[in-house]
PDB file of C-alpha atoms and ligand atoms in Angstrom:
ATOM      1  CA  UNK A   1      69.148  38.800  64.308  1.00  0.00           C
ATOM      2  CA  UNK A   2      67.463  35.500  63.384  1.00  0.00           C
ATOM      3  CA  UNK A   3      69.223  32.127  63.772  1.00  0.00           C
ATOM      4  CA  UNK A   4      69.278  31.734  59.995  1.00  0.00           C
ATOM      5  CA  UNK A   5      70.839  35.181  59.528  1.00  0.00           C
ATOM      6  CA  UNK A   6      73.594  34.528  62.059  1.00  0.00           C
ATOM      7  CA  UNK A   7      74.486  31.344  60.135  1.00  0.00           C
ATOM      8  CA  UNK A   8      75.080  33.418  57.003  1.00  0.00           C
ATOM      9  CA  UNK A   9      78.582  34.812  57.153  1.00  0.00           C
ATOM     10  CA  UNK A  10      78.723  38.641  57.164  1.00  0.00           C
ATOM     11  CA  UNK A  11      75.267  39.112  55.628  1.00  0.00           C
ATOM     12  CA  UNK A  12      74.572  42.873  55.874  1.00  0.00           C
ATOM     13  CA  UNK A  13      71.829  43.385  58.492  1.00  0.00           C
ATOM     14  CA  UNK A  14      69.607  45.352  56.086  1.00  0.00           C
ATOM     15  CA  UNK A  15      69.198  42.297  53.831  1.00  0.00           C
ATOM     16  CA  UNK A  16      66.367  39.913  54.595  1.00  0.00           C
ATOM     17  CA  UNK A  17      67.635  36.325  54.157  1.00  0.00           C
ATOM     18  CA  UNK A  18      64.198  35.056  53.131  1.00  0.00           C
ATOM     19  CA  UNK A  19      64.002  37.589  50.296  1.00  0.00           C
ATOM     20  CA  UNK A  20      67.415  37.046  48.769  1.00  0.00           C
ATOM     21  CA  UNK A  21      67.548  35.805  45.171  1.00  0.00           C
ATOM     22  CA  UNK A  22      68.144  32.057  44.988  1.00  0.00           C
ATOM     23  CA  UNK A  23      69.949  32.419  41.690  1.00  0.00           C
ATOM     24  CA  UNK A  24      71.977  35.398  40.442  1.00  0.00           C
ATOM     25  CA  UNK A  25      73.230  35.755  36.858  1.00  0.00           C
ATOM     26  CA  UNK A  26      75.934  38.212  35.809  1.00  0.00           C
ATOM     27  CA  UNK A  27      77.002  39.795  32.527  1.00  0.00           C
ATOM     28  CA  UNK A  28      80.594  40.724  33.405  1.00  0.00           C
ATOM     29  CA  UNK A  29      81.039  43.738  31.143  1.00  0.00           C
ATOM     30  CA  UNK A  30      83.748  46.406  31.106  1.00  0.00           C
ATOM     31  CA  UNK A  31      86.974  44.433  31.576  1.00  0.00           C
ATOM     32  CA  UNK A  32      88.591  45.927  28.472  1.00  0.00           C
ATOM     33  CA  UNK A  33      87.659  49.510  29.386  1.00  0.00           C
ATOM     34  CA  UNK A  34      88.844  49.013  32.956  1.00  0.00           C
ATOM     35  CA  UNK A  35      92.290  48.043  31.660  1.00  0.00           C
ATOM     36  CA  UNK A  36      92.457  50.690  28.926  1.00  0.00           C
ATOM     37  CA  UNK A  37      91.617  53.451  31.404  1.00  0.00           C
ATOM     38  CA  UNK A  38      94.707  52.401  33.324  1.00  0.00           C
ATOM     39  CA  UNK A  39      96.892  52.301  30.213  1.00  0.00           C
ATOM     40  CA  UNK A  40      97.042  48.500  30.371  1.00  0.00           C
ATOM     41  CA  UNK A  41      96.263  45.936  27.652  1.00  0.00           C
ATOM     42  CA  UNK A  42      92.623  44.721  27.637  1.00  0.00           C
ATOM     43  CA  UNK A  43      93.626  41.254  28.782  1.00  0.00           C
ATOM     44  CA  UNK A  44      94.664  42.648  32.162  1.00  0.00           C
ATOM     45  CA  UNK A  45      91.003  43.525  32.680  1.00  0.00           C
ATOM     46  CA  UNK A  46      89.993  39.913  32.069  1.00  0.00           C
ATOM     47  CA  UNK A  47      92.627  38.729  34.514  1.00  0.00           C
ATOM     48  CA  UNK A  48      91.322  41.127  37.142  1.00  0.00           C
ATOM     49  CA  UNK A  49      87.764  40.066  36.241  1.00  0.00           C
ATOM     50  CA  UNK A  50      88.527  36.527  37.381  1.00  0.00           C
ATOM     51  CA  UNK A  51      89.359  37.827  40.882  1.00  0.00           C
ATOM     52  CA  UNK A  52      86.063  39.736  40.943  1.00  0.00           C
ATOM     53  CA  UNK A  53      84.171  36.616  39.937  1.00  0.00           C
ATOM     54  CA  UNK A  54      85.873  34.530  42.618  1.00  0.00           C
ATOM     55  CA  UNK A  55      84.982  37.116  45.263  1.00  0.00           C
ATOM     56  CA  UNK A  56      81.381  37.209  44.079  1.00  0.00           C
ATOM     57  CA  UNK A  57      81.102  33.423  44.156  1.00  0.00           C
ATOM     58  CA  UNK A  58      82.416  33.354  47.719  1.00  0.00           C
ATOM     59  CA  UNK A  59      80.078  36.178  48.693  1.00  0.00           C
ATOM     60  CA  UNK A  60      77.041  34.366  47.232  1.00  0.00           C
ATOM     61  CA  UNK A  61      77.982  31.293  49.213  1.00  0.00           C
ATOM     62  CA  UNK A  62      78.538  33.276  52.433  1.00  0.00           C
ATOM     63  CA  UNK A  63      75.176  34.996  52.043  1.00  0.00           C
ATOM     64  CA  UNK A  64      73.185  31.846  51.301  1.00  0.00           C
ATOM     65  CA  UNK A  65      72.563  32.364  47.564  1.00  0.00           C
ATOM     66  CA  UNK A  66      72.235  28.935  45.983  1.00  0.00           C
ATOM     67  CA  UNK A  67      73.305  29.557  42.382  1.00  0.00           C
ATOM     68  CA  UNK A  68      75.490  31.920  40.354  1.00  0.00           C
ATOM     69  CA  UNK A  69      75.681  31.959  36.557  1.00  0.00           C
ATOM     70  CA  UNK A  70      78.381  34.008  34.791  1.00  0.00           C
ATOM     71  CA  UNK A  71      78.573  34.920  31.090  1.00  0.00           C
ATOM     72  CA  UNK A  72      82.233  34.188  30.348  1.00  0.00           C
ATOM     73  CA  UNK A  73      82.255  33.875  26.541  1.00  0.00           C
ATOM     74  CA  UNK A  74      79.462  34.347  24.023  1.00  0.00           C
ATOM     75  CA  UNK A  75      79.154  32.767  20.586  1.00  0.00           C
ATOM     76  CA  UNK A  76      79.721  36.312  19.250  1.00  0.00           C
ATOM     77  CA  UNK A  77      83.003  36.743  21.181  1.00  0.00           C
ATOM     78  CA  UNK A  78      84.848  34.645  18.554  1.00  0.00           C
ATOM     79  CA  UNK A  79      84.775  37.850  16.488  1.00  0.00           C
ATOM     80  CA  UNK A  80      87.304  39.531  18.816  1.00  0.00           C
ATOM     81  CA  UNK A  81      91.000  39.769  17.876  1.00  0.00           C
ATOM     82  CA  UNK A  82      92.615  36.333  17.811  1.00  0.00           C
ATOM     83  CA  UNK A  83      95.080  37.190  20.600  1.00  0.00           C
ATOM     84  CA  UNK A  84      92.227  38.135  22.948  1.00  0.00           C
ATOM     85  CA  UNK A  85      90.260  34.964  22.158  1.00  0.00           C
ATOM     86  CA  UNK A  86      93.385  32.849  22.679  1.00  0.00           C
ATOM     87  CA  UNK A  87      94.113  34.637  25.928  1.00  0.00           C
ATOM     88  CA  UNK A  88      90.587  33.997  27.214  1.00  0.00           C
ATOM     89  CA  UNK A  89      90.656  30.293  26.311  1.00  0.00           C
ATOM     90  CA  UNK A  90      94.002  29.875  28.088  1.00  0.00           C
ATOM     91  CA  UNK A  91      92.761  31.907  31.042  1.00  0.00           C
ATOM     92  CA  UNK A  92      89.633  29.716  31.463  1.00  0.00           C
ATOM     93  CA  UNK A  93      91.758  26.594  31.330  1.00  0.00           C
ATOM     94  CA  UNK A  94      94.311  27.893  33.825  1.00  0.00           C
ATOM     95  CA  UNK A  95      91.658  29.139  36.242  1.00  0.00           C
ATOM     96  CA  UNK A  96      89.854  25.790  36.193  1.00  0.00           C
ATOM     97  CA  UNK A  97      93.050  23.889  36.855  1.00  0.00           C
ATOM     98  CA  UNK A  98      94.208  26.262  39.589  1.00  0.00           C
ATOM     99  CA  UNK A  99      90.897  26.646  41.394  1.00  0.00           C
ATOM    100  CA  UNK A 100      89.644  23.065  41.438  1.00  0.00           C
ATOM    101  CA  UNK A 101      91.009  22.298  44.889  1.00  0.00           C
ATOM    102  CA  UNK A 102      89.434  25.437  46.349  1.00  0.00           C
ATOM    103  CA  UNK A 103      86.102  24.750  44.637  1.00  0.00           C
ATOM    104  CA  UNK A 104      86.108  21.351  46.309  1.00  0.00           C
ATOM    105  CA  UNK A 105      86.905  22.879  49.691  1.00  0.00           C
ATOM    106  CA  UNK A 106      84.103  25.431  49.243  1.00  0.00           C
ATOM    107  CA  UNK A 107      81.592  22.793  48.071  1.00  0.00           C
ATOM    108  CA  UNK A 108      81.115  24.521  44.687  1.00  0.00           C
ATOM    109  CA  UNK A 109      79.371  22.459  42.010  1.00  0.00           C
ATOM    110  CA  UNK A 110      80.592  23.791  38.659  1.00  0.00           C
ATOM    111  CA  UNK A 111      78.530  23.444  35.488  1.00  0.00           C
ATOM    112  CA  UNK A 112      78.968  24.813  31.985  1.00  0.00           C
ATOM    113  CA  UNK A 113      76.379  26.086  29.534  1.00  0.00           C
ATOM    114  CA  UNK A 114      77.123  26.486  25.844  1.00  0.00           C
ATOM    115  CA  UNK A 115      78.455  24.738  22.780  1.00  0.00           C
ATOM    116  CA  UNK A 116      81.402  23.103  24.515  1.00  0.00           C
ATOM    117  CA  UNK A 117      82.287  20.858  21.564  1.00  0.00           C
ATOM    118  CA  UNK A 118      83.700  23.878  19.690  1.00  0.00           C
ATOM    119  CA  UNK A 119      86.161  24.778  22.475  1.00  0.00           C
ATOM    120  CA  UNK A 120      89.870  23.817  22.396  1.00  0.00           C
ATOM    121  CA  UNK A 121      90.384  20.166  23.412  1.00  0.00           C
ATOM    122  CA  UNK A 122      92.648  21.036  26.365  1.00  0.00           C
ATOM    123  CA  UNK A 123      89.978  23.357  27.777  1.00  0.00           C
ATOM    124  CA  UNK A 124      87.284  20.705  27.287  1.00  0.00           C
ATOM    125  CA  UNK A 125      89.414  18.331  29.312  1.00  0.00           C
ATOM    126  CA  UNK A 126      89.551  20.774  32.258  1.00  0.00           C
ATOM    127  CA  UNK A 127      85.815  21.419  31.912  1.00  0.00           C
ATOM    128  CA  UNK A 128      85.024  17.694  32.078  1.00  0.00           C
ATOM    129  CA  UNK A 129      87.435  17.171  34.953  1.00  0.00           C
ATOM    130  CA  UNK A 130      86.036  20.020  37.052  1.00  0.00           C
ATOM    131  CA  UNK A 131      82.392  19.065  36.400  1.00  0.00           C
ATOM    132  CA  UNK A 132      82.998  15.437  37.249  1.00  0.00           C
ATOM    133  CA  UNK A 133      85.020  16.231  40.384  1.00  0.00           C
ATOM    134  CA  UNK A 134      82.466  18.685  41.808  1.00  0.00           C
ATOM    135  CA  UNK A 135      79.175  17.131  40.741  1.00  0.00           C
ATOM    136  CA  UNK A 136      78.141  16.027  44.242  1.00  0.00           C
ATOM    137  CA  UNK A 137      79.015  19.335  45.935  1.00  0.00           C
ATOM    138  CA  UNK A 138      76.078  21.026  47.626  1.00  0.00           C
ATOM    139  CA  UNK A 139      77.438  24.475  48.610  1.00  0.00           C
ATOM    140  CA  UNK A 140      76.514  26.498  45.511  1.00  0.00           C
ATOM    141  CA  UNK A 141      75.849  25.758  41.834  1.00  0.00           C
ATOM    142  CA  UNK A 142      78.212  27.830  39.701  1.00  0.00           C
ATOM    143  CA  UNK A 143      77.387  27.806  35.982  1.00  0.00           C
ATOM    144  CA  UNK A 144      79.854  29.259  33.507  1.00  0.00           C
ATOM    145  CA  UNK A 145      78.275  30.217  30.173  1.00  0.00           C
ATOM    146  CA  UNK A 146      81.090  29.467  27.714  1.00  0.00           C
ATOM    147  CA  UNK A 147      80.633  29.682  23.945  1.00  0.00           C
ATOM    148  CA  UNK A 148      77.054  30.382  24.903  1.00  0.00           C
ATOM    149  CA  UNK A 149      74.342  31.859  22.662  1.00  0.00           C
ATOM    150  CA  UNK A 150      70.724  32.052  23.774  1.00  0.00           C
ATOM    151  CA  UNK A 151      69.281  31.817  20.268  1.00  0.00           C
ATOM    152  CA  UNK A 152      71.485  28.851  19.430  1.00  0.00           C
ATOM    153  CA  UNK A 153      70.386  27.167  22.655  1.00  0.00           C
ATOM    154  CA  UNK A 154      66.709  27.562  21.728  1.00  0.00           C
ATOM    155  CA  UNK A 155      67.305  26.313  18.173  1.00  0.00           C
ATOM    156  CA  UNK A 156      69.151  23.248  19.512  1.00  0.00           C
ATOM    157  CA  UNK A 157      66.238  22.467  21.821  1.00  0.00           C
ATOM    158  CA  UNK A 158      63.736  22.833  18.932  1.00  0.00           C
ATOM    159  CA  UNK A 159      65.817  20.519  16.751  1.00  0.00           C
ATOM    160  CA  UNK A 160      66.073  17.833  19.434  1.00  0.00           C
ATOM    161  CA  UNK A 161      62.325  17.965  20.056  1.00  0.00           C
ATOM    162  CA  UNK A 162      61.460  17.999  16.325  1.00  0.00           C
ATOM    163  CA  UNK A 163      63.665  14.940  15.890  1.00  0.00           C
ATOM    164  CA  UNK A 164      61.769  13.031  18.598  1.00  0.00           C
ATOM    165  CA  UNK A 165      58.444  14.012  17.052  1.00  0.00           C
ATOM    166  CA  UNK A 166      59.670  12.867  13.645  1.00  0.00           C
ATOM    167  CA  UNK A 167      60.777   9.535  15.137  1.00  0.00           C
ATOM    168  CA  UNK A 168      57.314   9.133  16.639  1.00  0.00           C
ATOM    169  CA  UNK A 169      58.658   8.984  20.224  1.00  0.00           C
ATOM    170  CA  UNK A 170      57.017  12.283  21.221  1.00  0.00           C
ATOM    171  CA  UNK A 171      53.559  13.698  20.590  1.00  0.00           C
ATOM    172  CA  UNK A 172      53.482  17.419  19.617  1.00  0.00           C
ATOM    173  CA  UNK A 173      50.920  18.005  22.390  1.00  0.00           C
ATOM    174  CA  UNK A 174      53.397  16.728  24.964  1.00  0.00           C
ATOM    175  CA  UNK A 175      55.726  19.670  24.239  1.00  0.00           C
ATOM    176  CA  UNK A 176      55.398  22.084  27.139  1.00  0.00           C
ATOM    177  CA  UNK A 177      57.678  24.450  29.075  1.00  0.00           C
ATOM    178  CA  UNK A 178      58.974  21.724  31.391  1.00  0.00           C
ATOM    179  CA  UNK A 179      59.890  19.472  28.477  1.00  0.00           C
ATOM    180  CA  UNK A 180      61.468  22.334  26.525  1.00  0.00           C
ATOM    181  CA  UNK A 181      63.673  23.265  29.484  1.00  0.00           C
ATOM    182  CA  UNK A 182      65.064  19.754  29.622  1.00  0.00           C
ATOM    183  CA  UNK A 183      66.671  20.414  26.224  1.00  0.00           C
ATOM    184  CA  UNK A 184      68.389  23.663  27.194  1.00  0.00           C
ATOM    185  CA  UNK A 185      72.076  23.853  28.184  1.00  0.00           C
ATOM    186  CA  UNK A 186      70.851  24.864  31.637  1.00  0.00           C
ATOM    187  CA  UNK A 187      68.592  21.828  32.202  1.00  0.00           C
ATOM    188  CA  UNK A 188      68.299  21.208  35.929  1.00  0.00           C
ATOM    189  CA  UNK A 189      69.113  24.824  36.920  1.00  0.00           C
ATOM    190  CA  UNK A 190      66.488  27.150  38.352  1.00  0.00           C
ATOM    191  CA  UNK A 191      65.848  30.379  36.407  1.00  0.00           C
ATOM    192  CA  UNK A 192      67.831  33.417  37.628  1.00  0.00           C
ATOM    193  CA  UNK A 193      65.902  35.691  39.994  1.00  0.00           C
ATOM    194  CA  UNK A 194      68.303  38.562  39.432  1.00  0.00           C
ATOM    195  CA  UNK A 195      70.407  39.527  36.407  1.00  0.00           C
ATOM    196  CA  UNK A 196      73.236  41.989  37.033  1.00  0.00           C
ATOM    197  CA  UNK A 197      75.004  43.733  34.161  1.00  0.00           C
ATOM    198  CA  UNK A 198      78.026  45.926  34.780  1.00  0.00           C
ATOM    199  CA  UNK A 199      79.392  48.881  32.765  1.00  0.00           C
ATOM    200  CA  UNK A 200      76.041  50.523  32.155  1.00  0.00           C
ATOM    201  CA  UNK A 201      74.907  48.695  29.006  1.00  0.00           C
ATOM    202  CA  UNK A 202      71.162  47.986  28.902  1.00  0.00           C
ATOM    203  CA  UNK A 203      71.151  44.843  26.785  1.00  0.00           C
ATOM    204  CA  UNK A 204      70.780  41.100  27.332  1.00  0.00           C
ATOM    205  CA  UNK A 205      73.291  40.303  24.547  1.00  0.00           C
ATOM    206  CA  UNK A 206      71.901  36.859  23.695  1.00  0.00           C
ATOM    207  CA  UNK A 207      72.240  35.677  27.321  1.00  0.00           C
ATOM    208  CA  UNK A 208      69.712  33.222  28.823  1.00  0.00           C
ATOM    209  CA  UNK A 209      66.896  34.422  26.538  1.00  0.00           C
ATOM    210  CA  UNK A 210      64.490  31.753  27.779  1.00  0.00           C
ATOM    211  CA  UNK A 211      65.595  31.677  31.410  1.00  0.00           C
ATOM    212  CA  UNK A 212      65.391  35.443  32.053  1.00  0.00           C
ATOM    213  CA  UNK A 213      61.637  35.605  31.368  1.00  0.00           C
ATOM    214  CA  UNK A 214      60.833  36.829  34.894  1.00  0.00           C
ATOM    215  CA  UNK A 215      64.245  37.836  36.227  1.00  0.00           C
ATOM    216  CA  UNK A 216      64.746  41.264  37.770  1.00  0.00           C
ATOM    217  CA  UNK A 217      67.393  43.339  35.951  1.00  0.00           C
ATOM    218  CA  UNK A 218      69.983  45.471  37.724  1.00  0.00           C
ATOM    219  CA  UNK A 219      72.419  47.564  35.713  1.00  0.00           C
ATOM    220  CA  UNK A 220      75.340  49.463  37.253  1.00  0.00           C
ATOM    221  CA  UNK A 221      77.863  51.810  35.612  1.00  0.00           C
ATOM    222  CA  UNK A 222      80.641  50.148  37.605  1.00  0.00           C
ATOM    223  CA  UNK A 223      83.042  48.181  35.388  1.00  0.00           C
ATOM    224  CA  UNK A 224      83.237  44.454  36.156  1.00  0.00           C
ATOM    225  CA  UNK A 225      86.711  44.422  37.786  1.00  0.00           C
ATOM    226  CA  UNK A 226      85.448  47.013  40.308  1.00  0.00           C
ATOM    227  CA  UNK A 227      82.232  45.151  41.151  1.00  0.00           C
ATOM    228  CA  UNK A 228      82.821  44.284  44.815  1.00  0.00           C
ATOM    229  CA  UNK A 229      80.730  43.178  47.827  1.00  0.00           C
ATOM    230  CA  UNK A 230      79.549  46.742  48.436  1.00  0.00           C
ATOM    231  CA  UNK A 231      78.230  46.925  44.869  1.00  0.00           C
ATOM    232  CA  UNK A 232      76.637  43.494  45.196  1.00  0.00           C
ATOM    233  CA  UNK A 233      75.009  44.562  48.429  1.00  0.00           C
ATOM    234  CA  UNK A 234      73.463  47.544  46.574  1.00  0.00           C
ATOM    235  CA  UNK A 235      72.167  45.236  43.841  1.00  0.00           C
ATOM    236  CA  UNK A 236      70.580  42.970  46.454  1.00  0.00           C
ATOM    237  CA  UNK A 237      68.994  45.942  48.249  1.00  0.00           C
ATOM    238  CA  UNK A 238      67.493  47.053  44.915  1.00  0.00           C
ATOM    239  CA  UNK A 239      66.252  43.487  44.320  1.00  0.00           C
ATOM    240  CA  UNK A 240      64.555  43.404  47.722  1.00  0.00           C
ATOM    241  CA  UNK A 241      62.656  46.602  46.846  1.00  0.00           C
ATOM    242  CA  UNK A 242      61.172  45.032  43.728  1.00  0.00           C
ATOM    243  CA  UNK A 243      57.594  43.831  43.592  1.00  0.00           C
ATOM    244  CA  UNK A 244      57.806  40.561  41.658  1.00  0.00           C
ATOM    245  CA  UNK A 245      54.371  39.920  40.227  1.00  0.00           C
ATOM    246  CA  UNK A 246      55.178  37.333  37.515  1.00  0.00           C
ATOM    247  CA  UNK A 247      52.487  38.895  35.342  1.00  0.00           C
ATOM    248  CA  UNK A 248      49.800  38.934  38.039  1.00  0.00           C
ATOM    249  CA  UNK A 249      48.636  41.786  40.319  1.00  0.00           C
ATOM    250  CA  UNK A 250      50.236  42.376  43.729  1.00  0.00           C
TER     251      UNK A 250
HETATM  252  C1  FPP B   1      83.440  41.383  28.940  1.00  0.00           C
HETATM  253  O1  FPP B   1      84.234  42.563  29.048  1.00  0.00           O
HETATM  254  C2  FPP B   1      84.149  40.217  29.504  1.00  0.00           C
HETATM  255  C3  FPP B   1      84.435  39.059  28.846  1.00  0.00           C
HETATM  256  C4  FPP B   1      84.056  38.812  27.436  1.00  0.00           C
HETATM  257  C5  FPP B   1      85.182  37.964  29.493  1.00  0.00           C
HETATM  258  C6  FPP B   1      84.786  37.685  30.906  1.00  0.00           C
HETATM  259  C7  FPP B   1      85.590  36.560  31.428  1.00  0.00           C
HETATM  260  C8  FPP B   1      86.121  36.501  32.670  1.00  0.00           C
HETATM  261  C9  FPP B   1      85.987  37.561  33.678  1.00  0.00           C
HETATM  262  C10 FPP B   1      86.892  35.273  33.063  1.00  0.00           C
HETATM  263  C11 FPP B   1      85.995  34.255  33.751  1.00  0.00           C
HETATM  264  C12 FPP B   1      86.745  32.989  33.957  1.00  0.00           C
HETATM  265  C13 FPP B   1      86.206  31.786  34.317  1.00  0.00           C
HETATM  266  C14 FPP B   1      87.006  30.548  34.345  1.00  0.00           C
HETATM  267  C15 FPP B   1      84.795  31.641  34.650  1.00  0.00           C
HETATM  268  P1  FPP B   1      84.667  43.302  27.715  1.00  0.00           P
HETATM  269  O2  FPP B   1      85.948  42.728  27.235  1.00  0.00           O
HETATM  270  O3  FPP B   1      83.545  43.242  26.730  1.00  0.00           O
HETATM  271  O4  FPP B   1      84.892  44.763  28.212  1.00  0.00           O
HETATM  272  P2  FPP B   1      84.623  46.098  27.367  1.00  0.00           P
HETATM  273  O5  FPP B   1      83.147  46.181  27.174  1.00  0.00           O
HETATM  274  O6  FPP B   1      85.168  47.163  28.248  1.00  0.00           O
HETATM  275  O7  FPP B   1      85.371  45.953  26.074  1.00  0.00           O
END
């Protein structure tokens, strides 16, 4: 075992630390089905999903993965029944309030991606509080995509850039990938190396449309509340088998 590996808590010996993804993104799908299969209301699946997410965040930190991004609420999710939307908003708020102390202890830097202005004011308050309190933490960057839509994000960036061009403060030729990225919700984050989607669906569902350009995809039939360290280990093994060519030849 290498010195670096022994410093990573409980990293399975078949994973090569140098070839782990730096940034993992997750589409946490299947909460509702998980609950319904047990005869429980869908919201119980979301509640259980929070525990899964907490475990995954801790696991990423233990195994030396630098960033985790989770798709918590899409711009399309407003179309769900009002009680479910209300439950989710209250759940996010409660989790942020309850977990802040532990995020500090674990050196988690929390960020949010999405149209936050449209969220309930009490949730925005917790979002601001948690971002401000954790902004210097260096353990792991944890981004929560909340009221997030990839197309909307790209349109917002285009608008901001068009505005600068119209004002004469930016030349059209100066618009490049690096500049464009600065106008995304995720400005300052690296792109995900690995995207995991649970519950077997093979879609990106308007998630990180720009940022996933060269991410490796891993889909599992497991429903989100059942996605544990063993499952994550399998996803990482699959990732380490991939030949990432970024459009070139190996
Ligand atoms: C998708 O399952 C899940 C969601 C829309 C919500 C996910 C949110 C959490 C796990 C809470 C995270 C909390 C914080 C503070 C980050 P689904 O309802 O679409 O399941 P289904 O496909 O079985 O219907």
